[in-house]
mmCIF file of C-alpha atoms in Angstrom:
data_model
loop_
_atom_site.group_PDB
_atom_site.id
_atom_site.type_symbol
_atom_site.label_atom_id
_atom_site.label_comp_id
_atom_site.label_asym_id
_atom_site.label_seq_id
_atom_site.Cartn_x
_atom_site.Cartn_y
_atom_site.Cartn_z
ATOM 1 C CA MET A 1 29.553 5.139 -12.919
ATOM 2 C CA ARG A 2 32.231 3.283 -14.856
ATOM 3 C CA GLU A 3 34.032 2.373 -11.632
ATOM 4 C CA ALA A 4 30.826 1.215 -9.906
ATOM 5 C CA ALA A 5 29.226 -0.719 -12.772
ATOM 6 C CA THR A 6 29.085 -4.508 -12.955
ATOM 7 C CA GLU A 7 30.376 -6.362 -15.998
ATOM 8 C CA GLU A 8 26.840 -6.059 -17.400
ATOM 9 C CA LYS A 9 27.051 -2.263 -16.926
ATOM 10 C CA THR A 10 24.577 -2.192 -14.030
ATOM 11 C CA VAL A 11 24.771 0.143 -11.037
ATOM 12 C CA ILE A 12 22.820 0.526 -7.798
ATOM 13 C CA ILE A 13 21.573 4.078 -7.263
ATOM 14 C CA THR A 14 20.219 5.752 -4.139
ATOM 15 C CA PHE A 15 19.579 9.399 -3.270
ATOM 16 C CA LEU A 16 20.579 11.294 -0.139
ATOM 17 C CA ILE A 17 19.401 14.581 1.384
ATOM 18 C CA ARG A 18 20.605 16.304 4.527
ATOM 19 C CA ALA A 19 17.801 15.093 6.842
ATOM 20 C CA TRP A 20 18.567 11.436 6.087
ATOM 21 C CA ALA A 21 22.333 11.976 6.246
ATOM 22 C CA GLU A 22 22.535 12.953 9.921
ATOM 23 C CA PRO A 23 24.478 10.526 12.164
ATOM 24 C CA ASN A 24 22.342 7.572 13.351
ATOM 25 C CA SER A 25 19.712 8.348 10.741
ATOM 26 C CA ILE A 26 18.490 6.526 7.622
ATOM 27 C CA PHE A 27 21.797 6.655 5.725
ATOM 28 C CA ASP A 28 23.688 4.843 8.470
ATOM 29 C CA LEU A 29 21.016 2.137 8.714
ATOM 30 C CA PHE A 30 20.988 1.696 4.938
ATOM 31 C CA ILE A 31 24.753 1.156 4.733
ATOM 32 C CA GLU A 32 24.683 -1.098 7.805
ATOM 33 C CA SER A 33 22.141 -3.379 6.105
ATOM 34 C CA PHE A 34 24.636 -4.124 3.324
ATOM 35 C CA HIS A 35 27.221 -5.123 5.921
ATOM 36 C CA VAL A 36 24.941 -7.484 7.878
ATOM 37 C CA GLY A 37 22.914 -8.866 4.957
ATOM 38 C CA GLN A 38 23.680 -12.209 3.320
ATOM 39 C CA GLY A 39 25.755 -11.684 0.178
ATOM 40 C CA THR A 40 25.143 -7.945 0.152
ATOM 41 C CA LYS A 41 28.439 -6.490 1.385
ATOM 42 C CA ARG A 42 30.099 -7.127 -1.989
ATOM 43 C CA LEU A 43 27.315 -5.112 -3.663
ATOM 44 C CA LEU A 44 28.584 -1.918 -2.026
ATOM 45 C CA ARG A 45 31.209 -1.648 -4.764
ATOM 46 C CA HIS A 46 28.321 -1.111 -7.221
ATOM 47 C CA LEU A 47 26.390 1.400 -5.080
ATOM 48 C CA VAL A 48 26.477 5.101 -6.003
ATOM 49 C CA VAL A 49 24.992 7.641 -3.576
ATOM 50 C CA ILE A 50 23.547 10.672 -5.372
ATOM 51 C CA CYS A 51 23.711 13.597 -2.956
ATOM 52 C CA LEU A 52 21.236 16.406 -3.550
ATOM 53 C CA ASP A 53 22.731 19.067 -1.256
ATOM 54 C CA GLU A 54 26.132 20.034 0.126
ATOM 55 C CA LYS A 55 25.524 18.769 3.689
ATOM 56 C CA ALA A 56 24.471 15.364 2.362
ATOM 57 C CA TYR A 57 27.561 15.235 0.146
ATOM 58 C CA SER A 58 29.854 16.143 3.037
ATOM 59 C CA ARG A 59 28.385 13.424 5.255
ATOM 60 C CA CYS A 60 28.517 10.864 2.432
ATOM 61 C CA LEU A 61 32.227 11.494 1.949
ATOM 62 C CA LYS A 62 32.811 10.617 5.611
ATOM 63 C CA VAL A 63 30.738 7.430 5.583
ATOM 64 C CA TYR A 64 31.121 6.147 2.035
ATOM 65 C CA PRO A 65 33.869 8.189 0.384
ATOM 66 C CA HIS A 66 34.414 6.417 -2.941
ATOM 67 C CA ARG A 67 30.902 6.422 -4.373
ATOM 68 C CA CYS A 68 29.392 9.865 -3.641
ATOM 69 C CA TYR A 69 28.159 12.122 -6.428
ATOM 70 C CA PHE A 70 26.899 15.668 -5.840
ATOM 71 C CA LEU A 71 23.989 16.350 -8.175
ATOM 72 C CA LYS A 72 23.569 20.112 -8.236
ATOM 73 C CA THR A 73 20.270 21.703 -9.216
ATOM 74 C CA ALA A 74 20.366 25.431 -9.923
ATOM 75 C CA GLY A 75 17.930 27.492 -7.863
ATOM 76 C CA VAL A 76 16.666 24.584 -5.731
ATOM 77 C CA ASP A 77 17.583 23.813 -2.110
ATOM 78 C CA PHE A 78 17.115 20.126 -1.344
ATOM 79 C CA SER A 79 18.638 20.318 2.145
ATOM 80 C CA GLY A 80 16.427 19.483 5.100
ATOM 81 C CA GLN A 81 13.497 17.118 5.400
ATOM 82 C CA LYS A 82 10.986 17.389 2.557
ATOM 83 C CA ASN A 83 7.490 16.937 3.911
ATOM 84 C CA TYR A 84 5.373 14.542 1.916
ATOM 85 C CA MET A 85 3.761 16.017 -1.235
ATOM 86 C CA THR A 86 4.975 19.594 -0.694
ATOM 87 C CA GLN A 87 6.320 21.440 -3.738
ATOM 88 C CA ASP A 88 9.916 20.826 -2.655
ATOM 89 C CA TYR A 89 9.152 17.119 -2.215
ATOM 90 C CA LEU A 90 7.700 16.910 -5.725
ATOM 91 C CA LYS A 91 10.700 18.728 -7.222
ATOM 92 C CA LEU A 92 12.977 16.228 -5.461
ATOM 93 C CA MET A 93 11.072 13.231 -6.826
ATOM 94 C CA TRP A 94 11.080 14.510 -10.405
ATOM 95 C CA ARG A 95 14.743 15.507 -10.280
ATOM 96 C CA ARG A 96 15.479 11.868 -9.520
ATOM 97 C CA ILE A 97 13.532 10.661 -12.543
ATOM 98 C CA GLU A 98 15.322 13.153 -14.789
ATOM 99 C CA PHE A 99 18.726 11.978 -13.552
ATOM 100 C CA LEU A 100 17.933 8.266 -13.882
ATOM 101 C CA GLY A 101 16.748 8.836 -17.428
ATOM 102 C CA SER A 102 20.141 10.326 -18.232
ATOM 103 C CA LEU A 103 21.852 7.126 -16.977
ATOM 104 C CA LEU A 104 19.814 5.033 -19.398
ATOM 105 C CA LYS A 105 20.930 7.269 -22.258
ATOM 106 C CA LEU A 106 24.531 6.537 -21.243
ATOM 107 C CA GLY A 107 23.794 2.822 -21.453
ATOM 108 C CA TYR A 108 23.683 2.031 -17.715
ATOM 109 C CA SER A 109 21.088 -0.362 -16.359
ATOM 110 C CA PHE A 110 20.329 0.252 -12.690
ATOM 111 C CA ILE A 111 18.522 -0.658 -9.531
ATOM 112 C CA SER A 112 17.014 2.454 -7.992
ATOM 113 C CA THR A 113 16.516 2.000 -4.257
ATOM 114 C CA ASP A 114 15.095 4.335 -1.661
ATOM 115 C CA MET A 115 17.324 4.678 1.357
ATOM 116 C CA ASP A 116 14.623 3.538 3.790
ATOM 117 C CA ILE A 117 15.024 0.022 2.359
ATOM 118 C CA MET A 118 17.159 -2.522 4.181
ATOM 119 C CA TRP A 119 19.129 -4.844 1.850
ATOM 120 C CA LEU A 120 19.198 -8.227 3.619
ATOM 121 C CA ARG A 121 19.904 -10.570 0.700
ATOM 122 C CA ASP A 122 21.235 -10.161 -2.838
ATOM 123 C CA PRO A 123 18.237 -9.180 -5.031
ATOM 124 C CA PHE A 124 19.789 -9.916 -8.423
ATOM 125 C CA PRO A 125 19.031 -13.681 -8.454
ATOM 126 C CA ARG A 126 15.339 -12.885 -7.771
ATOM 127 C CA LEU A 127 14.955 -10.428 -10.661
ATOM 128 C CA PHE A 128 13.285 -11.716 -13.804
ATOM 129 C CA SER A 129 15.605 -12.696 -16.636
ATOM 130 C CA LYS A 130 13.361 -10.729 -19.002
ATOM 131 C CA GLY A 131 11.674 -7.448 -18.209
ATOM 132 C CA ASP A 132 12.510 -3.868 -19.149
ATOM 133 C CA PHE A 133 11.113 -2.388 -15.941
ATOM 134 C CA GLN A 134 10.749 -4.452 -12.739
ATOM 135 C CA VAL A 135 9.191 -2.713 -9.751
ATOM 136 C CA SER A 136 8.320 -3.477 -6.126
ATOM 137 C CA CYS A 137 4.773 -3.292 -4.792
ATOM 138 C CA ASP A 138 2.883 -2.042 -1.753
ATOM 139 C CA SER A 139 0.400 -4.819 -2.432
ATOM 140 C CA TYR A 140 1.022 -7.829 -4.701
ATOM 141 C CA ASN A 141 -1.770 -10.053 -6.052
ATOM 142 C CA GLY A 142 0.366 -13.017 -7.132
ATOM 143 C CA ASN A 143 0.593 -12.162 -10.845
ATOM 144 C CA SER A 144 3.880 -10.544 -11.878
ATOM 145 C CA MET A 145 2.352 -9.301 -15.152
ATOM 146 C CA ASP A 146 -0.827 -7.786 -13.688
ATOM 147 C CA LYS A 147 -0.807 -3.983 -13.811
ATOM 148 C CA ARG A 148 -3.436 -3.889 -11.089
ATOM 149 C CA ASN A 149 -0.676 -4.600 -8.555
ATOM 150 C CA VAL A 150 -0.199 -1.585 -6.283
ATOM 151 C CA VAL A 151 3.208 -0.243 -7.315
ATOM 152 C CA ASN A 152 5.885 1.236 -5.078
ATOM 153 C CA THR A 153 8.760 2.833 -6.994
ATOM 154 C CA GLY A 154 11.033 2.769 -3.950
ATOM 155 C CA PHE A 155 12.799 -0.206 -5.502
ATOM 156 C CA TYR A 156 12.997 -1.041 -9.176
ATOM 157 C CA PHE A 157 15.328 -2.416 -11.822
ATOM 158 C CA VAL A 158 15.559 -0.899 -15.307
ATOM 159 C CA GLN A 159 17.343 -2.466 -18.259
ATOM 160 C CA ALA A 160 19.055 0.126 -20.479
ATOM 161 C CA ASN A 161 17.653 -0.041 -24.003
ATOM 162 C CA GLN A 162 15.780 2.168 -26.459
ATOM 163 C CA ARG A 163 12.414 1.222 -24.960
ATOM 164 C CA THR A 164 13.344 2.345 -21.451
ATOM 165 C CA VAL A 165 15.037 5.542 -22.683
ATOM 166 C CA LYS A 166 11.828 6.525 -24.467
ATOM 167 C CA PHE A 167 9.740 5.426 -21.501
ATOM 168 C CA TYR A 168 11.675 7.688 -19.123
ATOM 169 C CA ASN A 169 11.279 10.609 -21.497
ATOM 170 C CA TYR A 170 7.541 9.908 -21.567
ATOM 171 C CA TRP A 171 7.326 9.452 -17.782
ATOM 172 C CA TYR A 172 9.180 12.686 -17.055
ATOM 173 C CA GLY A 173 7.202 14.566 -19.697
ATOM 174 C CA SER A 174 3.916 13.335 -18.234
ATOM 175 C CA ARG A 175 4.444 15.267 -15.003
ATOM 176 C CA SER A 176 2.828 18.321 -16.630
ATOM 177 C CA ARG A 177 -0.291 16.270 -17.523
ATOM 178 C CA PHE A 178 -0.841 15.359 -13.881
ATOM 179 C CA GLY A 179 0.077 18.517 -12.007
ATOM 180 C CA GLY A 180 0.843 18.119 -8.308
ATOM 181 C CA LYS A 181 1.427 14.359 -8.454
ATOM 182 C CA LYS A 182 4.643 12.527 -7.610
ATOM 183 C CA ASP A 183 6.472 10.190 -9.981
ATOM 184 C CA GLN A 184 4.918 7.016 -8.531
ATOM 185 C CA ASP A 185 1.372 8.328 -8.945
ATOM 186 C CA VAL A 186 2.084 9.397 -12.516
ATOM 187 C CA PHE A 187 3.552 5.972 -13.277
ATOM 188 C CA ASN A 188 0.330 4.368 -12.085
ATOM 189 C CA LYS A 189 -1.571 6.676 -14.449
ATOM 190 C CA ILE A 190 0.528 6.036 -17.547
ATOM 191 C CA LYS A 191 1.328 2.311 -17.182
ATOM 192 C CA HIS A 192 -1.829 1.496 -19.181
ATOM 193 C CA ASP A 193 -1.179 4.085 -21.925
ATOM 194 C CA ARG A 194 -1.263 2.709 -25.436
ATOM 195 C CA TYR A 195 2.052 4.447 -26.182
ATOM 196 C CA ILE A 196 3.768 2.286 -23.547
ATOM 197 C CA THR A 197 1.944 -0.998 -24.073
ATOM 198 C CA LYS A 198 1.661 -0.961 -27.866
ATOM 199 C CA LYS A 199 4.079 1.483 -29.443
ATOM 200 C CA LEU A 200 7.041 0.987 -27.108
ATOM 201 C CA GLY A 201 6.232 -2.593 -26.173
ATOM 202 C CA LEU A 202 7.713 -1.972 -22.722
ATOM 203 C CA THR A 203 7.720 -5.101 -20.536
ATOM 204 C CA ILE A 204 6.757 -4.312 -16.944
ATOM 205 C CA ARG A 205 7.105 -6.955 -14.219
ATOM 206 C CA PHE A 206 5.932 -6.623 -10.633
ATOM 207 C CA LEU A 207 8.040 -8.006 -7.785
ATOM 208 C CA ASP A 208 6.585 -10.351 -5.183
ATOM 209 C CA THR A 209 6.230 -8.903 -1.673
ATOM 210 C CA VAL A 210 7.253 -12.291 -0.264
ATOM 211 C CA TYR A 211 10.783 -11.327 -1.291
ATOM 212 C CA PHE A 212 10.700 -7.552 -1.826
ATOM 213 C CA ARG A 213 8.866 -6.758 1.324
ATOM 214 C CA GLY A 214 7.622 -3.670 3.107
ATOM 215 C CA PHE A 215 5.572 -2.547 6.061
ATOM 216 C CA CYS A 216 2.457 -2.210 3.842
ATOM 217 C CA GLN A 217 2.178 -5.948 3.186
ATOM 218 C CA MET A 218 4.410 -7.530 5.783
ATOM 219 C CA SER A 219 4.710 -11.264 6.300
ATOM 220 C CA ARG A 220 6.230 -12.535 9.520
ATOM 221 C CA GLU A 221 8.519 -14.980 7.695
ATOM 222 C CA MET A 222 12.218 -14.157 7.689
ATOM 223 C CA ASN A 223 13.681 -16.915 5.514
ATOM 224 C CA LYS A 224 12.729 -15.406 2.141
ATOM 225 C CA VAL A 225 12.956 -11.655 2.578
ATOM 226 C CA ILE A 226 15.428 -9.844 0.321
ATOM 227 C CA THR A 227 14.652 -6.199 0.994
ATOM 228 C CA MET A 228 12.527 -4.539 3.678
ATOM 229 C CA HIS A 229 10.999 -1.145 2.934
ATOM 230 C CA ALA A 230 9.610 1.301 5.496
ATOM 231 C CA ASN A 231 6.635 2.063 3.262
ATOM 232 C CA CYS A 232 3.200 2.905 4.690
ATOM 233 C CA CYS A 233 5.138 4.949 7.236
ATOM 234 C CA PHE A 234 5.179 8.688 7.885
ATOM 235 C CA GLY A 235 7.709 10.557 9.973
ATOM 236 C CA LEU A 236 11.482 10.265 9.930
ATOM 237 C CA GLN A 237 11.797 9.164 13.560
ATOM 238 C CA ASN A 238 9.173 6.447 13.081
ATOM 239 C CA LYS A 239 11.110 5.087 10.114
ATOM 240 C CA ILE A 240 14.393 5.173 12.026
ATOM 241 C CA PHE A 241 12.950 3.339 15.037
ATOM 242 C CA ASP A 242 11.253 0.573 13.064
ATOM 243 C CA LEU A 243 14.104 0.088 10.576
ATOM 244 C CA ARG A 244 16.559 -0.226 13.450
ATOM 245 C CA GLN A 245 14.226 -2.873 14.858
ATOM 246 C CA VAL A 246 14.342 -4.681 11.485
ATOM 247 C CA LEU A 247 18.138 -4.850 11.687
ATOM 248 C CA GLU A 248 17.991 -6.018 15.307
ATOM 249 C CA ASP A 249 15.576 -8.805 14.339
ATOM 250 C CA TRP A 250 17.738 -9.724 11.367
ATOM 251 C CA ASN A 251 20.929 -9.928 13.436
ATOM 252 C CA ALA A 252 19.143 -12.118 15.978
ATOM 253 C CA TYR A 253 17.845 -14.329 13.155
ATOM 254 C CA ILE A 254 21.331 -14.782 11.705
ATOM 255 C CA SER A 255 22.880 -15.474 15.118
ATOM 256 C CA ALA A 256 20.235 -18.067 15.990
ATOM 257 C CA ALA A 257 20.224 -19.689 12.517
ATOM 258 C CA GLY A 258 16.538 -18.855 12.137
ATOM 259 C CA THR A 259 15.129 -20.633 15.207
ATOM 260 C CA VAL A 260 15.017 -20.257 18.977
ATOM 261 C CA ASP A 261 14.150 -23.406 20.968
ATOM 262 C CA GLY A 262 12.822 -24.950 17.761
ATOM 263 C CA ARG A 263 10.496 -22.032 17.027
ATOM 264 C CA LYS A 264 10.861 -20.082 13.787
ATOM 265 C CA MET A 265 11.855 -16.487 14.375
ATOM 266 C CA ARG A 266 9.552 -13.768 13.084
ATOM 267 C CA TRP A 267 9.663 -10.035 12.492
ATOM 268 C CA ARG A 268 8.297 -7.788 15.196
ATOM 269 C CA SER A 269 5.531 -5.439 14.130
ATOM 270 C CA PRO A 270 6.671 -1.954 12.992
ATOM 271 C CA ASP A 271 4.415 -0.406 15.599
ATOM 272 C CA HIS A 272 5.790 3.118 15.383
ATOM 273 C CA CYS A 273 4.962 3.249 11.674
ATOM 274 C CA TRP A 274 1.715 1.301 11.879
ATOM 275 C CA GLY A 275 0.519 3.317 14.856
ATOM 276 C CA ARG A 276 1.026 6.550 12.952
ATOM 277 C CA VAL A 277 -0.853 5.186 9.917
ATOM 278 C CA LYS A 278 -3.813 4.091 12.072
ATOM 279 C CA LYS A 279 -3.986 7.498 13.777
ATOM 280 C CA THR A 280 -3.886 9.241 10.392
ATOM 281 C CA LYS A 281 -6.774 7.097 9.102
ATOM 282 C CA LYS A 282 -8.891 7.851 12.207
ATOM 283 C CA THR A 283 -8.494 11.611 11.752
ATOM 284 C CA ARG A 284 -9.532 11.592 8.077
#
């Protein structure tokens, strides 16, 4: 962490399991986005990949050898794809929260980013100058202070201080109050708690989907996007297909300086992901 941290003692953290580490899978697309994004390649020096199983660690060392950390968990096998909301999936999500809380105790601020997020521009200039906890949204209503925004914890920035250390302890401890729920769902439950709003005085800011974008609330504009998240998407292959399409569109946008024959370029629809979501809704 010392080697990766910025002068302000900030690191970028992502987590890797075997299923996403396979060649031509999510990990490769994630790293590629830093190379093709505007002003993002230099941020790789601050990125630390937390590997949750041996196969993921082995693959990380081949692709990104200087910033791989093997986080061992006794008695738990995190290898393989973790199907959404299974017990293994929930253990994986909460292990992440436990680890990130330990970074705050060491004094490290961090951006936590899911690996199915493409980094296309430097996000730091778009973060609020004040705010203990700044988080992306599936749906944003235009008010960065409004807790009714629909949160997505795939991307968030946390400032290391006593408030956030205590908040992470409270967040992790609250998992037992809401059995069978993932970290994001528990966050949405506790963000209104008096302990957080009054006693801790934690400042929570919500990030605009115009800049921190995802498939859930996707604008066609390409000139403002900073990150693109494959949220509202189920299935590894669907994510891979549509994220690869994002990078193809981005490379075409950069090559054409944003326009073709005077027309503004726009993102193609993530039809593999959206098609799966529509089918799921019809069967419910």
